[in-house]
Short mmCIF file of C-alpha atoms in Angstrom, two decimals:
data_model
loop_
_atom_site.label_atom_id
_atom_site.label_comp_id
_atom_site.label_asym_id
_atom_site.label_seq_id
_atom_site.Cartn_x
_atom_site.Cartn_y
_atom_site.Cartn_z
CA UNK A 8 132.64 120.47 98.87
CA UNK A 9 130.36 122.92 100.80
CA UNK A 10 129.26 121.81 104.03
CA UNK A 11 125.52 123.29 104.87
CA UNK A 12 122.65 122.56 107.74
CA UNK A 13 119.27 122.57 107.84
CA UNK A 14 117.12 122.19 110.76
CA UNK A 15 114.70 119.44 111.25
CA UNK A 16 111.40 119.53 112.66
CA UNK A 17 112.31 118.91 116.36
CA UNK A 18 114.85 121.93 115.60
CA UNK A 19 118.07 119.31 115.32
CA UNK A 20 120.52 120.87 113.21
CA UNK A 21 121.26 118.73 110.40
CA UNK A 22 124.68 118.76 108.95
CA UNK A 23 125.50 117.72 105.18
CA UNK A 24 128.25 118.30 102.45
CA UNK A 25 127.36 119.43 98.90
CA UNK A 26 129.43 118.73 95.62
CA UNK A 27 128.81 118.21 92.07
CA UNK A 28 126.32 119.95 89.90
CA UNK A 29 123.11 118.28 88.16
CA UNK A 30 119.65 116.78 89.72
CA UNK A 31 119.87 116.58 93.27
CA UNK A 32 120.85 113.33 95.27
CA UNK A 33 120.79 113.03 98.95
CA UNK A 34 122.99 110.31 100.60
CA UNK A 35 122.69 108.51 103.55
CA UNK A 36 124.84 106.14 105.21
CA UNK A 37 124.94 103.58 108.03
CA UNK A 38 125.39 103.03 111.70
CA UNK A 39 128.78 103.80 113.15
CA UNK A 40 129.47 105.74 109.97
CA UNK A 41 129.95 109.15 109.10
CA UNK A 42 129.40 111.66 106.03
CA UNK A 43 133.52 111.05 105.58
CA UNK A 44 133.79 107.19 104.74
CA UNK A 45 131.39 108.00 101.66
CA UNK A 46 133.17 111.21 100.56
CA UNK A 47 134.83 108.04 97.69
CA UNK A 48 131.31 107.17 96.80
CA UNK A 49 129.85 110.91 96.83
CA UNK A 50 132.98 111.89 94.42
CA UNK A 51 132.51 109.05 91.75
CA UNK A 52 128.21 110.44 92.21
CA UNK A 53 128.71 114.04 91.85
CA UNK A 54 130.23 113.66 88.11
CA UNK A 55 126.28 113.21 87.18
CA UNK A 56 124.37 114.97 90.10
CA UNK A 57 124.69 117.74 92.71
CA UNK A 58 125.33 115.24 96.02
CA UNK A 59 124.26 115.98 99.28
CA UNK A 60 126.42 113.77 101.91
CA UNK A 61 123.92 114.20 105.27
CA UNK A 62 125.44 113.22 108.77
CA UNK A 63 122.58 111.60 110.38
CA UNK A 64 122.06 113.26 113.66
CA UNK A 65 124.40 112.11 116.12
CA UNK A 66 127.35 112.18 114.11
CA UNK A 67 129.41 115.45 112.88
CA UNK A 68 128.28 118.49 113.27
CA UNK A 69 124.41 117.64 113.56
CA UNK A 70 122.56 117.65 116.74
CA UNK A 71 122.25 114.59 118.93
CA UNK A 72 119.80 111.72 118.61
CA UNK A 73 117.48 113.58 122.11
CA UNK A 74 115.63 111.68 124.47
CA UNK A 75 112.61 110.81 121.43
CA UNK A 76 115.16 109.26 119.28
CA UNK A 77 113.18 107.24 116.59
CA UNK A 78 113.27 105.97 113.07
CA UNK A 79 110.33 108.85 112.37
CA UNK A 80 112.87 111.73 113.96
CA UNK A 81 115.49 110.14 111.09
CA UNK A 82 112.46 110.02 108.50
CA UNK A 83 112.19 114.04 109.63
CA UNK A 84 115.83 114.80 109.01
CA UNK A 85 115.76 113.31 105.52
CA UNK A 86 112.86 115.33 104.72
CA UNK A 87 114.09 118.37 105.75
CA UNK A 88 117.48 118.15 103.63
CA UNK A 89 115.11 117.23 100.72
CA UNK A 90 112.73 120.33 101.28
CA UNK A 91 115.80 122.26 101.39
CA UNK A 92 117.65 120.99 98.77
CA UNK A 93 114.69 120.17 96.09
CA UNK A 94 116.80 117.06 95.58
CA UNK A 95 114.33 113.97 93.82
CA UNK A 96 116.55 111.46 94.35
CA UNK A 97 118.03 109.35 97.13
CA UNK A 98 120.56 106.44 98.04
CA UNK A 99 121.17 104.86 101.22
CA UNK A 100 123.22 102.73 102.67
CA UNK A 101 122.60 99.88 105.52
CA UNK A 102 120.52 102.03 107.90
CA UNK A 103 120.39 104.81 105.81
CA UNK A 104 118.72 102.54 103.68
CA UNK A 105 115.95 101.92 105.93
CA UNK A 106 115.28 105.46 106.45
CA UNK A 107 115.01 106.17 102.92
CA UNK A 108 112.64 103.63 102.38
CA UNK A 109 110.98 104.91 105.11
CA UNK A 110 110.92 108.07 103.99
CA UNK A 111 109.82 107.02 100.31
CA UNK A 112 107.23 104.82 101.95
CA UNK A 113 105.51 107.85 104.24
CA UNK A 114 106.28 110.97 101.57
CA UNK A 115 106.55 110.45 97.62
CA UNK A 116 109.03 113.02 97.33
CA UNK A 117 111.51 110.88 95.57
CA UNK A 118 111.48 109.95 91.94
CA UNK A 119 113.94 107.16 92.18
CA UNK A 120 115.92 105.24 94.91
CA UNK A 121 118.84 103.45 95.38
CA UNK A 122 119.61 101.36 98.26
CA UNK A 123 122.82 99.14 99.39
CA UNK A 124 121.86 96.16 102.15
CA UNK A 125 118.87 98.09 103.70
CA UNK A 126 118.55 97.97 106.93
CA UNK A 127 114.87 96.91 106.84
CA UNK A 128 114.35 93.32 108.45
CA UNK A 129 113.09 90.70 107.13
CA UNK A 130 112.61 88.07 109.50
CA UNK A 131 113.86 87.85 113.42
CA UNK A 132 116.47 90.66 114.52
CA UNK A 133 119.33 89.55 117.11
CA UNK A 134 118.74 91.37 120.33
CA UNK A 135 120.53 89.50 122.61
CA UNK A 136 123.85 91.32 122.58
CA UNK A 137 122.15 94.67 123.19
CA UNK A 138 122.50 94.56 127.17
CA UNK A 139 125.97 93.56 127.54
CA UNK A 140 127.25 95.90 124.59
CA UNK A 141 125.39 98.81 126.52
CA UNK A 142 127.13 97.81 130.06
CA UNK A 143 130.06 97.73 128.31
CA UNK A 144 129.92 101.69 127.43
CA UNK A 145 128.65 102.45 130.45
CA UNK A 146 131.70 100.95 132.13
CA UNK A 147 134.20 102.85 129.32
CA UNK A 148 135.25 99.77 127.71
CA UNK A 149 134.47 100.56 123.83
CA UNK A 150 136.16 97.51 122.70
CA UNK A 151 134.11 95.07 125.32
CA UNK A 152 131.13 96.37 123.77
CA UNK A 153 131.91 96.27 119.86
CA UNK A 154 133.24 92.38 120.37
CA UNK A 155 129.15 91.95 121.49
CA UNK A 156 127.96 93.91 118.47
CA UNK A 157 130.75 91.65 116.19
CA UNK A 158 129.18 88.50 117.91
CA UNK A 159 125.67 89.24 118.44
CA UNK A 160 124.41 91.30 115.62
CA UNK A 161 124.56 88.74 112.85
CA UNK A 162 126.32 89.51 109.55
CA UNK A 163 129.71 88.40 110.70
CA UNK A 164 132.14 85.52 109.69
CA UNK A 165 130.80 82.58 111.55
CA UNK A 166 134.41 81.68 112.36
CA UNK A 167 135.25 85.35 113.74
CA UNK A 168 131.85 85.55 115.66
CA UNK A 169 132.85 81.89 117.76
CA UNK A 170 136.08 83.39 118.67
CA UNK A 171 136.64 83.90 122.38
CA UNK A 172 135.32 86.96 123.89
CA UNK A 173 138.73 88.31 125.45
CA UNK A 174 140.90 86.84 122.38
CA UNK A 175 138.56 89.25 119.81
CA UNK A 176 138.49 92.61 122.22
CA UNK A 177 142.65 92.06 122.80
CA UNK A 178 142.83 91.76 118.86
CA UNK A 179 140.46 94.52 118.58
CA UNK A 180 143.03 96.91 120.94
CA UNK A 181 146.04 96.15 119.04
CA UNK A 182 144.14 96.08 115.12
CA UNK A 183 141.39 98.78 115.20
CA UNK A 184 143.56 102.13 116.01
CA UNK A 185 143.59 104.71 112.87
CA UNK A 186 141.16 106.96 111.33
CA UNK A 187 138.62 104.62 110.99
CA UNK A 188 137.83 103.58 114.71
CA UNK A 189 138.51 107.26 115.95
CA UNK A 190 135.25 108.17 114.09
CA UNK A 191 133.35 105.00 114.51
CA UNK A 192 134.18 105.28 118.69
CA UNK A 193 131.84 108.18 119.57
CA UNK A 194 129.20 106.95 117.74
CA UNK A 195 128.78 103.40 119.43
CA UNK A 196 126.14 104.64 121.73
CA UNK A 197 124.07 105.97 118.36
CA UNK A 198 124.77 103.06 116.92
CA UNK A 199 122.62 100.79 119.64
CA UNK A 200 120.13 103.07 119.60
CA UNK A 201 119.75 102.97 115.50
CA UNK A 202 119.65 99.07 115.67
CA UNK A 203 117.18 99.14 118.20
CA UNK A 204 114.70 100.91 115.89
CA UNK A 205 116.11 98.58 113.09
CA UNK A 206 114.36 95.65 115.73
CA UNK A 207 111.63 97.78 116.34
CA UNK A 208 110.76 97.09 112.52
CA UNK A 209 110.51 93.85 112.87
CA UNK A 210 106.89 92.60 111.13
CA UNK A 211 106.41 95.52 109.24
CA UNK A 212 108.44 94.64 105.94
CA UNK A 213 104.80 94.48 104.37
CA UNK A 214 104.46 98.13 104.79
CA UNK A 215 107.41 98.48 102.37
CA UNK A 216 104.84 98.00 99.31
CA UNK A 217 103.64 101.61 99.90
CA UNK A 218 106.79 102.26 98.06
CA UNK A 219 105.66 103.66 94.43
CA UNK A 220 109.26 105.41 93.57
CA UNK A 221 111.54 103.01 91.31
CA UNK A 222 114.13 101.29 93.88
CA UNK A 223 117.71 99.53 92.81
CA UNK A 224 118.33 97.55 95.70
CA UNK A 225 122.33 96.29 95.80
CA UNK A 226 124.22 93.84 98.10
CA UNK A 227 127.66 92.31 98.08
CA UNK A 228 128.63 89.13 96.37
CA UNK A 229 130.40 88.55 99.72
CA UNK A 230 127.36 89.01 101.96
CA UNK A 231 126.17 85.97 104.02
CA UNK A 232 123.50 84.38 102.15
CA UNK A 233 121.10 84.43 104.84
CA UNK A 234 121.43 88.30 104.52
CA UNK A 235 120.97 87.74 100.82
CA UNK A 236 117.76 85.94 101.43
CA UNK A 237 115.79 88.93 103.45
CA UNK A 238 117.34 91.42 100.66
CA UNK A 239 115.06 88.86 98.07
CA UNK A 240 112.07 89.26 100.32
CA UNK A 241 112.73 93.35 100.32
CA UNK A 242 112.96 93.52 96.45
CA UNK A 243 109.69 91.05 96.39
CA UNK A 244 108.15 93.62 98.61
CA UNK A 245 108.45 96.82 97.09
CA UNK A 246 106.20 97.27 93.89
CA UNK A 247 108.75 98.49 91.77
CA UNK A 248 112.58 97.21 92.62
CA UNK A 249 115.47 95.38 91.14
CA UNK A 250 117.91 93.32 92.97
CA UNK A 251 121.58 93.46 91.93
CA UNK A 252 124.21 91.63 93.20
CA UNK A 253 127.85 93.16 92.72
CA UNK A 254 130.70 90.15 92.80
CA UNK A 255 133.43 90.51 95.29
CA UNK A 256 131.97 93.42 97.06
CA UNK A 257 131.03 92.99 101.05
CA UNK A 258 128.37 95.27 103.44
CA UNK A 259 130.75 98.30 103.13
CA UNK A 260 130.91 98.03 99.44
CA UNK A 261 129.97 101.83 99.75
CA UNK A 262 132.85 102.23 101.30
CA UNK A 263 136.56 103.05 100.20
CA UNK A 264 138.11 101.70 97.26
CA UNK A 265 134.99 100.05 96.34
CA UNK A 266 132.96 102.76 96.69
CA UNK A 267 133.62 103.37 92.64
CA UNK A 268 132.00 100.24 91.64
CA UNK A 269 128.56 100.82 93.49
CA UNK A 270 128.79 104.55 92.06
CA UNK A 271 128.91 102.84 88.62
CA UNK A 272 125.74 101.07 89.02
CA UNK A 273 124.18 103.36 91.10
CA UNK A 274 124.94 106.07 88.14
CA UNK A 275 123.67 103.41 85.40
CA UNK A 276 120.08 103.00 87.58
CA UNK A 277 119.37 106.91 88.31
CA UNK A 278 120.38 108.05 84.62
CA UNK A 279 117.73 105.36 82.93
CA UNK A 280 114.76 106.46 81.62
CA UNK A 281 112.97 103.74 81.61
CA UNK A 282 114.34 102.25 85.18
CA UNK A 283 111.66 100.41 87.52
#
């Protein structure tokens, strides 16, 4: 795996890893999640295409978010690792998802498109835990201001978001220590920022239908079903999309040991001749 960067438009140095051999296919993935919890994902892809693995600025060794941070500076990067690459193809996960759609939406540069839980809202976006989570950082408490984003954001367990505040960030010290949290901690502060453009899209899901690649739009058989729902109204939306569900698999069903069985399907959708 060969890591490479490209600079966007603003001059941000874009960071992404390269493996595989065959059409091109750039990868994005979510908030609070770097180029290394899909490396499972981009290995089970890059039997069939050459992968590009991009860390979204702010993460790795891009450039920072900057001062104009918006979903259009995100839309920028993407293009920029597609100019350079010449790849026609593109899956995204969660937020990722959202800015390939984006990107599809503004610039037909892709042929096909796969997306996993796109970030792209459907109906009313939870602000409310915003504030606290960002006095939280400020004060140097990371855990304070993730047990917000666990009980604010929406997608969690209802029983684990009506847990006390101080019983979840003391369970949260003790539980969320290896690998995973040391590379999910600097990018908390990216991570507000990223769902604040996610509520910034609120009303424009319409837009969407400017869409005219194919799209395979996934979620997890494990997903609330009120996150099910808006993924409905996103495959509804876009002219030419199919909605999956894949049994047994949550929101980070990119993700580890899973990561296999959305390559599968992923594979099946981009190889297809006819898909769309």
């Amino acid at each position: 795996m060969k890591q490479r960067t490209v600079f966007s438009a603003d001059g941000t140095p874009i960071s992404y890893l390269t493996s595989g051999a065959g059409p091109g296919l750039i990868v994005l993935g979510g908030a609070l999640r770097t180029s290394q919890d899909y490396l499972p994902l981009a290995s089970a892809l890059a039997r069939s295409f050459t992968v590009h693995v991009v860390d979204r600025r702010g993460r790795g060794a891009s450039g920072p978010q900057g001062p104009d941070y918006s979903l259009g500076k995100e839309v920028e990067d993407l293009l920029a690792v597609q100019a350079e690459t010449g790849a026609r193809l593109a899956f995204g996960h969660s937020f990722g998802g959202l800015v390939v759609l984006e990107g599809a939406r503004s610039f037909p540069v892709f042929e096909r498109v796969a997306v996993y839980e796109p970030g792209v809202p459907a109906g009313p976006v939870p602000t409310g835990w915003m504030d606290p989570y960002r006095e939280r950082l400020a004060a140097g408490d990371p855990y304070g201001a993730f047990v917000h984003f666990i009980r604010g954001a929406g997608g969690a367990p209802a029983f684990l978001a009506k847990l006390p505040y101080w019983y979840l960030r003391m369970a949260l010290r003790v539980g969320f220590r290896g690998p995973s949290w040391q590379r999910m901690r600097p990018l908390l502060g990216a991570g507000l920022a990223e769902h604040e453009q996610v509520a910034a899209q609120q009303g424009r899901l319409a837009a969407f239908a400017a869409v005219t690649a194919p799209v395979l739009v996934l979620c997890g058989g494990r997903t609330p079903r009120a996150s099910r729902a808006e993924f409905d109204a996103v495959r509804d939306t876009l002219p030419r999309a199919e909605l999956e569900t894949l049994p047994g698999l949550d929101h980070f069903g990119p993700e580890g040991k899973t990561a296999r069985t959305v390559a599968e399907r992923v594979l099946r959708f981009l190889r297809s001749p006819d898909a769309g």
